[in-house]
Short mmCIF file of C-alpha atoms in Angstrom, two decimals:
data_model
loop_
_atom_site.label_atom_id
_atom_site.label_comp_id
_atom_site.label_asym_id
_atom_site.label_seq_id
_atom_site.Cartn_x
_atom_site.Cartn_y
_atom_site.Cartn_z
CA MET B 1 248.30 162.52 107.49
CA TYR B 2 245.28 160.38 106.78
CA THR B 3 242.66 159.54 109.41
CA LYS B 4 241.21 156.10 110.16
CA GLU B 5 238.07 157.20 108.28
CA ASP B 6 240.16 158.06 105.21
CA ILE B 7 241.81 154.64 105.29
CA LYS B 8 238.43 152.89 105.63
CA LYS B 9 237.11 154.91 102.68
CA ALA B 10 240.10 153.92 100.53
CA GLU B 11 239.68 150.25 101.47
CA THR B 12 236.12 150.22 100.09
CA ILE B 13 237.23 151.16 96.55
CA ASP B 14 236.81 148.35 94.02
CA ILE B 15 240.20 147.12 92.76
CA ILE B 16 238.92 146.38 89.24
CA ASP B 17 237.35 149.84 88.88
CA PHE B 18 240.63 151.37 90.04
CA CYS B 19 242.45 149.39 87.34
CA ASP B 20 239.93 150.43 84.66
CA GLN B 21 240.26 154.12 85.50
CA ASN B 22 244.06 154.00 85.60
CA SER B 23 244.75 152.04 82.39
CA ILE B 24 245.91 148.92 84.24
CA ASP B 25 244.95 146.07 81.92
CA VAL B 26 243.22 143.11 83.55
CA GLN B 27 241.68 139.95 82.13
CA SER B 28 238.74 138.11 83.63
CA ASP B 29 238.95 134.40 84.48
CA ASN B 30 235.31 134.52 85.62
CA GLU B 31 232.95 136.89 87.43
CA ARG B 32 235.09 136.75 90.57
CA TYR B 33 238.73 136.26 89.62
CA TYR B 34 240.83 138.58 87.47
CA ARG B 35 244.53 138.85 86.74
CA LEU B 36 246.88 141.54 85.44
CA VAL B 37 247.61 141.16 81.73
CA GLU B 38 251.28 142.10 82.11
CA HIS B 39 251.74 140.06 85.31
CA ASP B 40 249.43 137.06 85.11
CA SER B 41 250.60 135.66 88.45
CA CYS B 42 248.87 138.64 90.12
CA VAL B 43 245.33 137.40 90.81
CA ILE B 44 242.51 139.66 92.04
CA ASP B 45 239.58 138.25 94.01
CA ARG B 46 236.93 140.86 93.26
CA ARG B 47 234.38 139.42 95.67
CA LYS B 48 236.77 139.84 98.61
CA ASN B 49 238.44 142.92 97.06
CA VAL B 50 241.92 141.53 97.67
CA PHE B 51 244.84 140.44 95.49
CA TYR B 52 247.58 137.85 95.68
CA TRP B 53 250.75 138.17 93.62
CA ASN B 54 251.91 134.56 93.39
CA SER B 55 255.39 135.13 91.98
CA LYS B 56 256.18 137.71 94.67
CA GLY B 57 254.42 135.96 97.53
CA LYS B 58 252.60 139.21 98.36
CA GLY B 59 248.95 140.15 98.74
CA GLY B 60 246.46 142.29 100.63
CA ASN B 61 243.80 144.95 100.17
CA ILE B 62 243.53 147.71 97.57
CA ILE B 63 245.99 149.98 99.38
CA ASN B 64 248.62 147.23 99.28
CA PHE B 65 247.69 146.60 95.64
CA VAL B 66 248.30 150.22 94.62
CA GLN B 67 251.61 150.22 96.51
CA GLU B 68 252.77 147.18 94.52
CA VAL B 69 251.44 148.13 91.08
CA GLU B 70 252.36 151.82 91.25
CA GLU B 71 255.61 151.08 93.13
CA THR B 72 254.82 153.68 95.76
CA ASN B 73 254.57 153.91 99.56
CA PHE B 74 251.48 154.06 101.77
CA MET B 75 251.08 157.84 101.41
CA GLY B 76 251.46 157.65 97.64
CA ALA B 77 248.80 154.93 97.45
CA MET B 78 246.38 156.91 99.61
CA ASN B 79 246.92 160.04 97.51
CA LYS B 80 246.08 158.05 94.40
CA LEU B 81 242.97 156.40 95.88
CA LEU B 82 241.51 159.58 97.37
CA ASP B 83 242.31 161.75 94.35
CA GLU B 84 239.28 164.03 93.84
CA ASN B 85 239.64 163.75 90.05
CA HIS B 86 238.43 160.14 90.25
CA ASP B 87 235.06 158.86 91.40
CA TYR B 88 235.79 155.22 92.15
CA GLN B 89 233.07 152.59 92.59
CA LYS B 90 232.68 151.01 96.01
CA ASN B 91 233.29 147.27 96.01
CA GLU B 92 230.09 146.67 97.99
CA ASN B 93 228.10 148.06 95.03
CA VAL B 94 229.52 145.54 92.54
CA GLU B 95 226.92 143.03 91.36
CA PHE B 96 228.20 139.51 90.84
CA VAL B 97 226.46 137.53 88.13
CA VAL B 98 227.67 133.96 87.76
CA VAL B 99 227.97 133.19 84.05
CA PRO B 100 228.41 129.46 83.39
CA TYR B 101 231.32 128.49 81.16
CA GLU B 102 230.50 127.58 77.58
CA TYR B 103 233.18 126.01 75.43
CA SER B 104 233.23 127.18 71.80
CA PRO B 105 234.22 124.21 69.61
CA GLU B 106 234.14 126.42 66.50
CA LYS B 107 237.50 127.86 67.62
CA GLU B 108 239.11 124.44 67.21
CA VAL B 109 240.73 123.16 64.03
CA GLU B 110 241.13 119.54 63.01
CA LYS B 111 244.86 120.00 62.51
CA PHE B 112 247.11 119.36 65.50
CA ASP B 113 250.48 119.85 63.80
CA LYS B 114 251.52 123.21 65.31
CA ALA B 115 250.41 122.31 68.83
CA ARG B 116 252.05 118.89 68.59
CA ASP B 117 255.32 120.32 67.25
CA TYR B 118 255.42 122.92 70.03
CA LEU B 119 254.74 120.45 72.84
CA ILE B 120 257.17 117.78 71.60
CA ASN B 121 260.03 119.77 70.05
CA VAL B 122 259.96 123.01 72.04
CA ARG B 123 258.70 121.82 75.42
CA LYS B 124 260.18 118.30 75.08
CA ILE B 125 256.96 116.55 76.16
CA ASP B 126 256.78 112.81 75.41
CA ALA B 127 255.27 112.28 71.93
CA GLU B 128 253.23 109.23 72.93
CA LEU B 129 251.72 111.16 75.86
CA VAL B 130 250.82 114.13 73.64
CA ASP B 131 249.17 111.93 71.02
CA ASP B 132 247.26 109.95 73.64
CA LEU B 133 245.81 113.07 75.28
CA HIS B 134 244.93 114.53 71.88
CA ASP B 135 243.10 111.31 70.97
CA LYS B 136 241.17 111.56 74.25
CA GLY B 137 240.10 115.12 73.42
CA LEU B 138 242.02 116.73 76.29
CA ILE B 139 244.48 118.69 74.14
CA LYS B 140 243.52 120.46 70.91
CA GLN B 141 244.64 123.23 68.57
CA ASP B 142 242.76 126.42 67.72
CA LYS B 143 242.71 128.53 64.55
CA TYR B 144 245.52 130.73 65.93
CA ASN B 145 247.72 127.63 66.41
CA ASN B 146 247.42 127.88 70.20
CA VAL B 147 247.41 124.71 72.29
CA LEU B 148 244.05 124.22 74.04
CA PHE B 149 244.06 122.38 77.38
CA LEU B 150 240.46 121.37 78.13
CA TRP B 151 239.41 121.18 81.79
CA LYS B 152 237.24 118.08 81.74
CA ASP B 153 235.06 116.72 84.52
CA TYR B 154 233.95 113.41 83.03
CA GLU B 155 232.43 114.56 79.70
CA ASN B 156 231.72 118.13 80.84
CA ILE B 157 234.16 120.88 79.82
CA MET B 158 234.55 123.16 82.86
CA GLY B 159 237.07 125.56 81.35
CA CYS B 160 240.08 125.84 79.08
CA SER B 161 243.58 127.30 79.15
CA GLU B 162 245.49 128.42 76.07
CA GLN B 163 249.21 128.22 75.40
CA GLY B 164 250.62 130.07 72.41
CA THR B 165 253.13 128.41 70.10
CA ILE B 166 254.65 131.53 68.51
CA LYS B 167 257.25 133.64 70.33
CA SER B 168 256.73 137.39 70.51
CA GLU B 169 258.37 140.20 72.47
CA LYS B 170 254.95 141.61 73.38
CA PHE B 171 254.31 138.67 75.70
CA LYS B 172 256.02 138.71 79.08
CA ARG B 173 256.78 134.99 78.98
CA GLY B 174 257.56 134.94 75.27
CA THR B 175 254.30 133.35 74.15
CA TRP B 176 250.56 133.95 74.53
CA LYS B 177 249.01 132.42 77.63
CA SER B 178 245.41 132.75 78.80
CA VAL B 179 242.50 131.15 80.64
CA HIS B 180 239.08 131.26 78.93
CA LYS B 181 236.66 133.75 80.45
CA ASN B 182 234.14 132.22 82.89
CA SER B 183 236.15 129.03 83.28
CA THR B 184 234.71 127.28 86.34
CA ALA B 185 236.48 128.20 89.58
CA ASN B 186 238.40 125.45 91.43
CA TYR B 187 238.90 123.33 88.29
CA GLY B 188 241.83 122.91 85.91
CA PHE B 189 243.37 120.77 83.20
CA ASN B 190 243.64 117.26 84.62
CA VAL B 191 244.74 113.78 83.58
CA LYS B 192 243.61 110.67 85.46
CA ASN B 193 245.37 107.30 85.19
CA GLY B 194 243.32 104.58 86.87
CA GLU B 195 241.86 105.31 90.30
CA PRO B 196 242.61 108.69 91.95
CA LYS B 197 244.65 107.19 94.82
CA HIS B 198 247.51 109.67 94.43
CA LEU B 199 246.91 113.36 93.61
CA LYS B 200 249.60 115.64 92.21
CA PHE B 201 249.04 119.38 91.76
CA PHE B 202 250.92 121.67 89.36
CA GLU B 203 251.03 125.39 88.58
CA SER B 204 250.47 124.91 84.84
CA SER B 205 249.40 122.38 82.22
CA ILE B 206 252.92 122.39 80.72
CA ASP B 207 254.43 121.54 84.11
CA LEU B 208 251.91 118.72 84.50
CA LEU B 209 252.91 117.20 81.15
CA SER B 210 256.60 117.72 81.90
CA HIS B 211 256.35 115.83 85.19
CA ALA B 212 254.33 113.08 83.47
CA THR B 213 257.08 112.74 80.84
CA LEU B 214 259.77 112.43 83.51
CA ASN B 215 257.74 109.91 85.51
CA LYS B 216 255.97 108.04 82.73
CA LYS B 217 256.22 104.62 84.39
CA LYS B 218 255.13 105.84 87.83
CA LEU B 219 251.65 107.18 87.06
CA LYS B 220 249.45 104.20 87.99
CA ASP B 221 246.36 105.27 89.96
CA THR B 222 247.49 108.91 89.82
CA TRP B 223 245.48 112.05 89.14
CA LEU B 224 247.52 114.96 87.75
CA ILE B 225 245.89 118.39 88.13
CA SER B 226 246.89 121.88 87.00
CA MET B 227 245.78 124.70 89.30
CA GLU B 228 246.65 127.37 86.69
CA GLY B 229 248.52 129.20 89.43
CA LEU B 230 248.62 128.55 93.17
CA LYS B 231 245.04 127.92 94.28
CA HIS B 232 244.19 126.32 97.61
CA ASN B 233 240.54 125.82 96.65
CA THR B 234 241.47 123.82 93.56
CA VAL B 235 243.40 121.43 95.80
CA TYR B 236 240.45 121.08 98.19
CA ASN B 237 238.00 120.53 95.31
CA TYR B 238 239.92 117.66 93.74
CA VAL B 239 240.70 116.00 97.08
CA LEU B 240 236.94 115.94 97.73
CA LYS B 241 236.28 114.60 94.22
CA ALA B 242 238.80 111.81 94.76
CA LYS B 243 237.17 111.03 98.10
CA GLU B 244 233.76 110.69 96.40
CA GLN B 245 235.18 108.20 93.91
CA LEU B 246 237.29 106.18 96.36
CA LYS B 247 234.86 106.32 99.30
CA ASP B 248 237.96 107.36 101.23
CA THR B 249 240.54 110.13 101.03
CA PRO B 250 243.41 109.59 98.55
CA GLU B 251 246.52 107.79 99.78
CA SER B 252 248.76 110.78 99.04
CA VAL B 253 248.59 114.41 97.92
CA SER B 254 251.72 115.99 96.40
CA LEU B 255 252.24 119.68 95.67
CA CYS B 256 254.48 119.74 92.58
CA VAL B 257 254.84 123.52 92.38
CA ASP B 258 257.69 125.77 91.23
CA ASN B 259 260.87 125.79 93.27
CA ASP B 260 260.62 129.47 94.21
CA LYS B 261 259.46 131.60 97.14
CA ALA B 262 255.78 131.61 96.11
CA GLY B 263 255.79 127.84 95.60
CA THR B 264 257.44 127.01 98.93
CA THR B 265 255.13 129.44 100.78
CA PHE B 266 252.13 127.69 99.22
CA VAL B 267 253.48 124.29 100.30
CA ASP B 268 254.24 125.54 103.82
CA LYS B 269 250.63 126.65 104.30
CA LEU B 270 248.98 123.51 102.94
CA SER B 271 251.39 121.12 104.67
CA LEU B 272 249.95 122.29 108.00
CA LEU B 273 246.69 120.50 107.12
CA GLU B 274 246.19 116.86 108.07
CA VAL B 275 244.44 114.57 105.58
CA LYS B 276 242.53 111.92 107.54
CA ARG B 277 241.70 108.46 106.19
CA LYS B 278 238.98 105.94 107.05
CA ASP B 279 241.38 103.68 108.96
CA GLY B 280 242.18 106.48 111.41
CA THR B 281 245.59 107.32 109.96
CA SER B 282 246.45 110.79 108.67
CA TYR B 283 249.18 112.47 106.67
CA SER B 284 250.34 115.89 105.52
CA MET B 285 250.38 117.02 101.92
CA LYS B 286 253.96 116.69 100.71
CA GLN B 287 256.10 118.88 98.53
CA GLU B 288 257.55 117.54 95.30
CA LEU B 289 259.67 120.31 93.84
CA PRO B 290 261.89 120.21 90.75
CA THR B 291 265.58 119.82 91.63
CA LYS B 292 266.93 121.16 88.33
CA GLY B 293 265.66 124.58 87.30
CA LYS B 294 262.72 126.53 88.69
CA ASP B 295 259.83 124.52 87.27
CA TRP B 296 259.10 121.05 85.91
CA ASN B 297 259.51 122.05 82.27
CA GLU B 298 262.96 123.47 82.99
CA GLN B 299 263.83 120.20 84.71
CA LEU B 300 262.57 118.20 81.73
CA LYS B 301 264.54 120.29 79.22
CA LEU B 302 267.74 119.97 81.26
CA THR B 303 267.22 116.21 81.61
CA VAL B 304 266.71 115.80 77.85
CA LYS B 305 269.75 118.01 77.11
CA ASN B 306 271.98 115.99 79.47
CA ARG B 307 270.72 112.73 77.95
CA GLU B 308 271.47 113.92 74.41
CA GLU B 309 274.95 115.16 75.39
CA SER B 310 275.66 111.83 77.05
CA LYS B 311 274.66 109.96 73.87
CA LYS B 312 276.97 112.19 71.81
CA ARG B 313 279.90 111.51 74.17
CA ILE B 314 279.31 107.75 73.99
CA TYR B 315 279.07 107.90 70.19
CA LYS B 316 282.32 109.89 69.92
CA GLN B 317 284.05 107.46 72.27
CA LYS B 318 282.97 104.49 70.15
CA GLN B 319 284.20 106.25 67.00
CA LEU B 320 287.62 106.78 68.61
CA GLU B 321 287.84 103.13 69.66
CA ARG B 322 287.36 101.88 66.09
#
């Protein structure tokens, strides 16, 4: 049995140092946030020494983390953390140095063919939308043929997310996916159409573009924002930014997340908050979940497939009537 002192000692161990010493690959989003390479929905907040596994809807301290990653119970996690063969760093001794994000334009290429083909023909994103955002410098292609989604704040590039275009078995989701190191916290890929009167938040840049394709004629005065996961602080940041521009809070905030347990839990928490407006009225953030498939890209693909099948049926019917 472990004492309260043993548990307190285990809780002080730095999660990232534990990962480093146990060959658990992590990638850094910035000095504070990390994520597991093999499970990128598992985000580690190093400053608070906690984790949140978005796709599972689970989180907690380092003991909970070891239980999840090592698939063990409380005793197994404690045995691992207090193993005398390891000298783990205490989280309180970690020095946090904020390194500002610097975009490297030399990674870009002038060509946009591979990125464009992937977005339009594989992901079924509207061609006009893709070309427009490329012309505006929001979407680019790098030398590895990855799609680059630039996180712009006016003319400043705050960060960047990458989406691979080549399938490979070594990637959990089939293609490469990453966020540039030191990308500014609480920002994401975003597209603004007119004034930011209506805010819509998504889990990924692809979902954002998928929703925009499905609702192309309903985007007036709408700000579409990718959180690159499920991040409360990204929502708060952009609501405040919209308020600065409008001199009032936005008229609506929609959480367009995945239709799964993690997504609905995220919505349930944020929908408890009231957004107050200048005129004294208030409203709750609303959920806007895909009804076909788990995420907005699945919904888009199914919609396109159904549309194409319908066209084929109509064509065949006309041929028979001749």
